[in-house]
Short mmCIF file of C-alpha atoms in Angstrom, two decimals:
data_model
loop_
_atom_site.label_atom_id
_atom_site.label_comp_id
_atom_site.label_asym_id
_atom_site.label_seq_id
_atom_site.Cartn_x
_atom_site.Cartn_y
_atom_site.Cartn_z
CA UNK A 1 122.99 95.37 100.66
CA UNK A 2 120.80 96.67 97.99
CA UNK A 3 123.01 98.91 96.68
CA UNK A 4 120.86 102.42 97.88
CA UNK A 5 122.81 104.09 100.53
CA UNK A 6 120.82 106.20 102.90
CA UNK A 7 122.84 108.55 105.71
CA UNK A 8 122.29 108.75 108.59
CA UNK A 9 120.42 105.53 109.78
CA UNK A 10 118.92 107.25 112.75
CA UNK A 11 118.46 111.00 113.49
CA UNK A 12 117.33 112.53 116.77
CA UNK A 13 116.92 116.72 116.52
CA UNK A 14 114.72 119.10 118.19
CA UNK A 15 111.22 120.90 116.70
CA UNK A 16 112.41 123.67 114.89
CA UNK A 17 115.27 122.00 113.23
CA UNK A 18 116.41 121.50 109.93
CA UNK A 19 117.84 118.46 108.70
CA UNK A 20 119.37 116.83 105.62
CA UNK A 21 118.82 113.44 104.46
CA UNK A 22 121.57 111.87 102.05
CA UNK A 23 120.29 109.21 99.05
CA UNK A 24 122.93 107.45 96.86
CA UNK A 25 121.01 105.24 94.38
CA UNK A 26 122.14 102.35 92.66
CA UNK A 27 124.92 102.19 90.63
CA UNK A 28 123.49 102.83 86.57
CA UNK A 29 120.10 104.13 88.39
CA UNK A 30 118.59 107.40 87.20
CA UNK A 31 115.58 107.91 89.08
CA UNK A 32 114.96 108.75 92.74
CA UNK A 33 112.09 108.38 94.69
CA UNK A 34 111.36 109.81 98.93
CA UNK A 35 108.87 107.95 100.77
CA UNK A 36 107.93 108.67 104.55
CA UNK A 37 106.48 105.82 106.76
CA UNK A 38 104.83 107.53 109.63
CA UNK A 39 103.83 104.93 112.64
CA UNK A 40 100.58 103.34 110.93
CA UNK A 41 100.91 104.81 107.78
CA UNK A 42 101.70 103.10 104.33
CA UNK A 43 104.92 104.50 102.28
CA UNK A 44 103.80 107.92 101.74
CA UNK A 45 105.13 108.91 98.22
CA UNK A 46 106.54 112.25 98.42
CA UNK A 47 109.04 113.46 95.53
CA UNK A 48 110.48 111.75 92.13
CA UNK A 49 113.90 112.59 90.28
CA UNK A 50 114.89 111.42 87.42
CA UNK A 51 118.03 112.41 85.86
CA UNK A 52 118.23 115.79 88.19
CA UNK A 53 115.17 116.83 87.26
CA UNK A 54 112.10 116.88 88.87
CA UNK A 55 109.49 114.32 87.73
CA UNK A 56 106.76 114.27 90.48
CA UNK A 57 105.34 115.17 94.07
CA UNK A 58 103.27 113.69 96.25
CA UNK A 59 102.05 114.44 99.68
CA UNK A 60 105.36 116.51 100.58
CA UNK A 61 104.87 119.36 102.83
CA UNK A 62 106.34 122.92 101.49
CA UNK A 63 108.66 122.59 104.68
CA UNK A 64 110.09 119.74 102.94
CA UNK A 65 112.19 120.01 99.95
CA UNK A 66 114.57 118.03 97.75
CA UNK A 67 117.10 117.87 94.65
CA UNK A 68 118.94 115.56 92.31
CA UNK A 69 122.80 116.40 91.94
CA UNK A 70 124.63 116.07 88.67
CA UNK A 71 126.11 112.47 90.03
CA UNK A 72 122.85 111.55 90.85
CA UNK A 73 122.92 111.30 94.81
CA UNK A 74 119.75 113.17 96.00
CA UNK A 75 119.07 114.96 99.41
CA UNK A 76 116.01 115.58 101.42
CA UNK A 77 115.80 119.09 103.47
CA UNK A 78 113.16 118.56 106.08
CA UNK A 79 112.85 122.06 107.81
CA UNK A 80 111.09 123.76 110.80
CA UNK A 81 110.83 120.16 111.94
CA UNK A 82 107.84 119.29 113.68
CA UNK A 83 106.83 116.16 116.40
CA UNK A 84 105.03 114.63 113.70
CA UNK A 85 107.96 114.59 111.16
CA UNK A 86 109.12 111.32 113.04
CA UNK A 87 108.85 108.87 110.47
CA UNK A 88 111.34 106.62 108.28
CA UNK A 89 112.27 107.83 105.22
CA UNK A 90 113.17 105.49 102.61
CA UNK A 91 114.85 106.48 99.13
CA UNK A 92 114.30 103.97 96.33
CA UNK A 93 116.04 104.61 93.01
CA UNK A 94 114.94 102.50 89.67
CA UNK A 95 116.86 102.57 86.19
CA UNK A 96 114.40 104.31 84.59
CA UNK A 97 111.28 106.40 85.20
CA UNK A 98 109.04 103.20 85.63
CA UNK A 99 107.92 101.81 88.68
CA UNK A 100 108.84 98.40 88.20
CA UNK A 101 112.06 97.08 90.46
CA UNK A 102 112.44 99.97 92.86
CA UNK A 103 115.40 99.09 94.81
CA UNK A 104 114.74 100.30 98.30
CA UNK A 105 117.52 102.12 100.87
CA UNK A 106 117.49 100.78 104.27
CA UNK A 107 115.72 104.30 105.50
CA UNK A 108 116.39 106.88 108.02
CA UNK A 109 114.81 107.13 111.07
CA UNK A 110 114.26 110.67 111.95
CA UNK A 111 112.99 111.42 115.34
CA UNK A 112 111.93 115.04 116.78
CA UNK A 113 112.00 115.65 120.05
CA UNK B 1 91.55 109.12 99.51
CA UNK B 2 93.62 106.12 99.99
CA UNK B 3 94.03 104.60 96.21
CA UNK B 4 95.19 100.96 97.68
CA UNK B 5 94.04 99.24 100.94
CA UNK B 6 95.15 96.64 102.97
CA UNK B 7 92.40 96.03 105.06
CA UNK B 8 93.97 93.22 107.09
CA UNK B 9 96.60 95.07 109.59
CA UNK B 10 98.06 91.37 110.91
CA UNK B 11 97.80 87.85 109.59
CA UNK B 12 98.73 84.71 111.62
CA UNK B 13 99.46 81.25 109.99
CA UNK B 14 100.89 77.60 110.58
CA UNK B 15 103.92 76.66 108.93
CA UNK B 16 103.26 74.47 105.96
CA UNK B 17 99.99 76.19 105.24
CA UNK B 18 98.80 78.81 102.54
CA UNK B 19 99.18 82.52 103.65
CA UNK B 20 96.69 84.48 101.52
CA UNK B 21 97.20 88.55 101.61
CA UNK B 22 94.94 91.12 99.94
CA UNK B 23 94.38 94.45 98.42
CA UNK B 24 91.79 96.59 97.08
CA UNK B 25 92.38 99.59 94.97
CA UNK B 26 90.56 102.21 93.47
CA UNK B 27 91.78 103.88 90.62
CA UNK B 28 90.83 101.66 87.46
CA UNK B 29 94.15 103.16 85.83
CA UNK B 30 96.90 101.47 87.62
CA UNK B 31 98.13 99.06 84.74
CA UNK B 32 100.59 97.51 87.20
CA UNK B 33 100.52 95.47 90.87
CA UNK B 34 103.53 94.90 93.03
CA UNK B 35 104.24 93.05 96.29
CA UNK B 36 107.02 94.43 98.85
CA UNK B 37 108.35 92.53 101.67
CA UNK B 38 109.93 94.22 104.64
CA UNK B 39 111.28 93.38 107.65
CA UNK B 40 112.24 95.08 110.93
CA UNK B 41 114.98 97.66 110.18
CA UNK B 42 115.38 97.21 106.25
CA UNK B 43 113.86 98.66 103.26
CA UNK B 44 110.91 97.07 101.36
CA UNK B 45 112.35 94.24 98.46
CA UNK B 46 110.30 93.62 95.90
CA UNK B 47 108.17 89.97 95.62
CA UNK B 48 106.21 89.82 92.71
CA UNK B 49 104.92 91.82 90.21
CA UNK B 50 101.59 91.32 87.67
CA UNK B 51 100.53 93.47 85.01
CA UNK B 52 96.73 94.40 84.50
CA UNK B 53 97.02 92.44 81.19
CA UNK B 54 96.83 89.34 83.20
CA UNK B 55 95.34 87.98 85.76
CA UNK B 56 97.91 85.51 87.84
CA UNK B 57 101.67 85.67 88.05
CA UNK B 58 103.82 82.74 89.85
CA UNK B 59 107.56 82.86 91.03
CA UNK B 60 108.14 79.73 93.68
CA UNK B 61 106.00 80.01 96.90
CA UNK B 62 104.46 83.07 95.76
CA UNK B 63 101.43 83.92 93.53
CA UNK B 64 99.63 86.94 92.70
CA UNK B 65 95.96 86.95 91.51
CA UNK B 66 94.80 90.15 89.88
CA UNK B 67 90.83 90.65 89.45
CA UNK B 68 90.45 93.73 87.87
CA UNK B 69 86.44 93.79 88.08
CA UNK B 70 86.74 93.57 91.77
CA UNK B 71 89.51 95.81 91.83
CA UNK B 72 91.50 93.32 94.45
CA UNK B 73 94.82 91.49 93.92
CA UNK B 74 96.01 88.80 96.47
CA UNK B 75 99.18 87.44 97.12
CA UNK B 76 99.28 83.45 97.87
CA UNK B 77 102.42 81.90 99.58
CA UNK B 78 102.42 78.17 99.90
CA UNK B 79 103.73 76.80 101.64
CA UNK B 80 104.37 79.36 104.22
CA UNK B 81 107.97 79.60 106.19
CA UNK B 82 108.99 81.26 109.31
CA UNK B 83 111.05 83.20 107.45
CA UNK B 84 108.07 84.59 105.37
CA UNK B 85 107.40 86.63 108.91
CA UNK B 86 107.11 90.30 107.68
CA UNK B 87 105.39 93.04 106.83
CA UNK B 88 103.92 92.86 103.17
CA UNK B 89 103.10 96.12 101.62
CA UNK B 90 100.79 96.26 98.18
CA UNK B 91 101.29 99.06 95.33
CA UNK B 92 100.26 99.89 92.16
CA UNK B 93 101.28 102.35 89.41
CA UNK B 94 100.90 103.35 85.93
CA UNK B 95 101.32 105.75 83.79
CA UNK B 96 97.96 107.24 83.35
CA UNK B 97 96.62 107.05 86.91
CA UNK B 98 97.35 110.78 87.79
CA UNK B 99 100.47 110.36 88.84
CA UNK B 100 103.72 110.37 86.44
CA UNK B 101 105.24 107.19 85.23
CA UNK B 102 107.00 104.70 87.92
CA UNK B 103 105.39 106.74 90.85
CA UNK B 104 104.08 103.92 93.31
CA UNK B 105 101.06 104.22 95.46
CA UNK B 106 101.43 102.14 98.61
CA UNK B 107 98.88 100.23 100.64
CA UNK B 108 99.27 100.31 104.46
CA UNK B 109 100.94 97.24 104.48
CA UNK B 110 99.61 93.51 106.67
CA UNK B 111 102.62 91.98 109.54
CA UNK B 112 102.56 88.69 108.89
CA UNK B 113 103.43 85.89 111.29
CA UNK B 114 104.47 82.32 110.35
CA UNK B 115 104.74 79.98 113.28
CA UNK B 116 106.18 76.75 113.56
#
């Protein structure tokens, strides 16, 4: 157990769907950080918290959004789901900003059908 | 523009003997390298780390070489195990790069199989 929680551990919805993926970090962890892993892709970086607030985005599609709450759990809304939204999505959270010792969540495997 | 390549999708060794994984990058900025190991339904754990102030970092089995003309970093494991049998991804950040601070860019990752 690393200590990230990720829920649910598998998803099946249809295309046009909206769905909500749930990130608790590390205990004494600050920052938050969504990757996708599409089926021959790398770890796609797509949004950084830190703290609640937004630090940076990557390649995240305007369809997809996310936020920080005050106790530092963090959710990804993935909306008007497409086929090619499949992927695993993997929270990592790290004390600070910096990129050294993300702790990675087991990911969620989201598939549209 | 893919900022950190793993050109080697698969890599098959003997137990006992030296598995060698690489990666090139592109963006002179990164000031930091990182090794992830993942296997089948689990999150990436982090190996090894270097910074770009050096140019080798050692833990046990596993090495990392940095050579920051070439751009490439490699990550030695000797002597390989079964149990080394995963999929190794490469990343780099930094603060300058572009991105912010503690944002990881991720190479496509290379399966590797250890037999006995």
């Amino acid at each position: 157990d690393s200590g990230v929680t990720q829920t649910p551990k598998h998803l099946i919805t249809a295309t046009g769907q909206r769905v909500t993926l749930r990130c608790s970090p590390r205990s004494g962890d600050l920052s938050v950080y969504w990757y996708q892993q599409s089926l021959d892709q790398g770890l796609q970086f797509l949004i950084q918290y830190y703290n609640g607030e937004e630090r940076a985005k990557g390649n995240i599609l305007e369809r997809f959004s996310a936020q920080q709450f005050p106790d530092l759990h963090s959710e990804l809304n993935l909306s008007s789901l497409e086929l090619g939204d499949s992927a695993l999505y993997f929270c990592a959270s790290s004390v600070t900003g910096g990129g050294y010792g993300y702790t990675f969540g087991s990911g969620t495997r989201l598939t549209v059908v | 523009d893919q900022q950190v390549k793993q050109n080697s999708p698969s890599l098959s060794v003997q137990e006992g003997r030296i598995s060698i994984l690489n990666c090139d990058y592109t963006n002179s900025m990164f000031d930091y390298f990182l090794w992830y190991k993942k296997y089948p339904a689990e999150g990436p754990t982090f190996l090894i780390s270097i910074s770009s102030i050096k140019d080798k970092n050692e833990d046990g089995r596993f090495t990392v070489f940095l050579n920051k003309s070439a751009k490439h970093l490699s990550l030695h494991i000797v002597p390989s195990q079964p149990g080394d049998s995963a999929v190794y991804f490469c990343a780099a950040g930094g603060i300058y790069y572009g991105g912010s601070q503690g944002n990881l860019i991720f190479g496509k990752g290379t399966k590797l199989s250890v037999k006995p």
